[in-house]
Amino acid sequence: KKAEDFPKDSLCIVGLENDSLIEIASVKSYALPKEAPGPLAYHRHKVNDTSKKSQAADQADEGSELVIMNIEDGTKRLLNNISEMKWSRNGKLLVLEGREAKNASASRNCVLVYRAMEDHLDTISRNGNEFMQFAIDDNAYQVAFTAECDSIAKSLRMVTH
């Protein structure tokens, strides 16, 4: 069987104080801050047309839908085309890599910072090819990452498979 034929993973959140259960289907990955209760971020699987493998590969490069959820009150914020995420230890910041959507000419690769306390999203870098190795200081005041910005290197790498 192919990977597309298998069921997708689900995420269950159990509330021990009030015996509640929240089930979220089709979850690819999730992240929680190490030292803060409340915020949760999870990637959802994309719904793909699996008949064309190149199309599926292009969509994977675009990232997927990311849901930021406050576990305590259930509020959610949806972001599209997100490929990477990292929470600060204290849960105040979530650093995200946004990917260019193939069908939207205005979208660009970028680094986003979501401030959980203010429910605010900022773009801190644009137009790189790839952003990686996110790091956030313990107080959630500084963000560091590496970026590949050379478009020639990207095109050469694609040609020399």
Coordinates of C-alpha atoms in Angstrom, one line a residue:
K1 CA 0.0 0.0 0.0
K2 CA 1.0 3.6 -0.6
A3 CA 1.4 6.1 2.3
E4 CA -1.7 8.0 1.0
D5 CA -3.8 4.9 1.6
F6 CA -3.1 4.8 5.3
P7 CA -5.2 6.7 7.8
K8 CA -3.7 10.1 9.0
D9 CA -2.7 10.6 12.6
S10 CA -5.0 12.3 15.1
L11 CA -4.2 14.4 18.2
C12 CA -6.3 14.0 21.4
I13 CA -6.2 16.5 24.2
V14 CA -7.5 15.2 27.5
G15 CA -8.6 17.8 30.2
L16 CA -7.9 16.2 33.5
E17 CA -9.7 18.9 35.5
N18 CA -13.1 18.6 33.7
D19 CA -12.8 15.2 32.0
S20 CA -13.0 16.8 28.5
L21 CA -11.7 15.2 25.4
I22 CA -10.8 17.1 22.2
E23 CA -10.0 15.0 19.1
I24 CA -8.3 16.6 16.1
A25 CA -8.0 14.5 12.9
S26 CA -5.4 14.6 10.2
V27 CA -2.5 16.0 12.3
K28 CA 1.0 15.8 10.7
S29 CA 3.0 17.2 13.7
Y30 CA 2.5 19.4 16.8
A31 CA 4.5 21.5 19.2
L32 CA 4.1 22.7 22.8
P33 CA 6.3 25.2 24.7
K34 CA 8.3 23.4 27.4
E35 CA 7.4 25.6 30.4
A36 CA 4.0 27.2 29.6
P37 CA 0.5 25.8 29.7
G38 CA -2.1 26.8 27.2
P39 CA -0.7 27.3 23.7
L40 CA -0.4 24.5 21.1
A41 CA 0.6 24.6 17.4
Y42 CA -0.1 21.8 15.0
H43 CA 0.3 21.1 11.3
R44 CA -2.6 19.5 9.4
H45 CA -2.1 17.1 6.5
K46 CA -2.9 18.7 3.1
V47 CA -5.6 17.3 0.9
N48 CA -3.7 16.3 -2.2
D49 CA -4.6 15.1 -5.7
T50 CA -2.3 12.0 -5.4
S51 CA -2.5 11.2 -9.1
K52 CA 0.4 13.5 -9.9
K53 CA 3.5 13.0 -7.9
S54 CA 5.2 16.2 -9.0
Q55 CA 2.2 18.2 -7.9
A56 CA 2.3 16.5 -4.5
A57 CA 6.0 17.3 -4.2
D58 CA 5.3 21.0 -5.1
Q59 CA 2.6 21.2 -2.5
A60 CA 4.8 19.6 0.2
D61 CA 7.4 22.4 -0.6
E62 CA 4.7 25.0 0.0
G63 CA 4.2 23.9 3.6
S64 CA 0.8 23.2 5.1
E65 CA -1.9 24.7 7.3
L66 CA -0.8 25.5 10.8
V67 CA -3.3 25.9 13.6
I68 CA -2.4 27.8 16.8
M69 CA -4.8 26.8 19.6
N70 CA -5.2 28.1 23.1
I71 CA -6.0 24.8 24.9
E72 CA -7.6 26.6 27.9
D73 CA -10.3 28.5 25.9
G74 CA -10.3 26.6 22.6
T75 CA -9.6 29.7 20.4
K76 CA -7.8 29.0 17.1
R77 CA -5.8 30.9 14.6
L78 CA -5.1 29.4 11.1
L79 CA -2.0 30.1 9.0
N80 CA -1.4 28.7 5.5
N81 CA 1.8 27.5 3.9
I82 CA 3.9 27.1 7.1
S83 CA 6.7 24.5 7.0
E84 CA 8.6 24.8 10.2
M85 CA 7.8 26.0 13.8
K86 CA 9.5 26.4 17.1
W87 CA 8.0 27.7 20.4
S88 CA 10.0 29.7 23.0
R89 CA 10.4 27.9 26.3
N90 CA 8.0 30.2 28.0
G91 CA 5.4 30.1 25.3
K92 CA 5.4 33.8 24.5
L93 CA 6.8 33.4 20.9
L94 CA 6.3 31.0 18.1
V95 CA 8.8 31.3 15.2
L96 CA 7.5 30.1 11.8
E97 CA 8.8 29.5 8.3
G98 CA 6.3 30.6 5.7
R99 CA 6.6 29.2 2.3
E100 CA 5.8 30.7 -1.1
A101 CA 2.5 29.5 -2.5
K102 CA 2.8 28.4 -6.1
N103 CA -0.7 29.7 -7.0
A104 CA -0.3 33.1 -5.3
S105 CA 2.2 35.5 -6.9
A106 CA 2.1 37.9 -3.9
S107 CA 3.3 35.3 -1.4
R108 CA 7.0 34.9 -0.5
N109 CA 9.2 32.7 1.7
C110 CA 9.5 34.4 5.1
V111 CA 10.1 34.1 8.8
L112 CA 7.1 35.0 11.0
V113 CA 6.9 35.6 14.7
Y114 CA 3.6 34.9 16.5
R115 CA 3.3 36.7 19.9
A116 CA 0.9 34.5 21.9
M117 CA 0.1 37.0 24.7
E118 CA -1.0 39.6 22.2
D119 CA -2.3 37.2 19.5
H120 CA -0.2 39.2 17.0
L121 CA 1.8 38.0 13.9
D122 CA 4.8 39.8 12.5
T123 CA 7.0 39.1 9.5
I124 CA 10.7 39.5 10.4
S125 CA 12.4 38.3 7.2
R126 CA 11.4 37.9 3.6
N127 CA 12.5 36.5 0.2
G128 CA 15.0 33.9 1.3
N129 CA 15.0 30.5 -0.3
E130 CA 15.0 28.5 2.9
F131 CA 15.1 29.4 6.6
M132 CA 16.2 26.9 9.3
Q133 CA 17.8 26.4 12.7
F134 CA 15.4 28.7 14.7
A135 CA 16.6 29.6 18.1
I136 CA 14.9 31.8 20.7
D137 CA 16.5 33.2 23.9
D138 CA 15.1 32.1 27.3
N139 CA 13.2 35.4 27.8
A140 CA 11.7 35.3 24.3
Y141 CA 13.3 38.7 23.3
Q142 CA 15.7 37.5 20.6
V143 CA 15.3 35.2 17.6
A144 CA 18.1 33.8 15.5
F145 CA 18.1 31.6 12.4
T146 CA 20.0 30.8 9.3
A147 CA 18.8 31.7 5.8
E148 CA 19.7 30.6 2.3
C149 CA 19.3 33.7 0.1
D150 CA 21.3 32.8 -3.0
S151 CA 18.9 32.0 -5.8
I152 CA 21.7 30.8 -8.1
A153 CA 22.7 28.0 -5.6
K154 CA 19.0 26.9 -5.5
S155 CA 18.7 26.7 -9.2
L156 CA 22.0 24.8 -9.6
R157 CA 21.0 22.4 -6.9
M158 CA 17.7 21.7 -8.8
V159 CA 19.5 21.1 -12.1
T160 CA 22.2 18.7 -10.8
H161 CA 20.0 16.0 -9.4

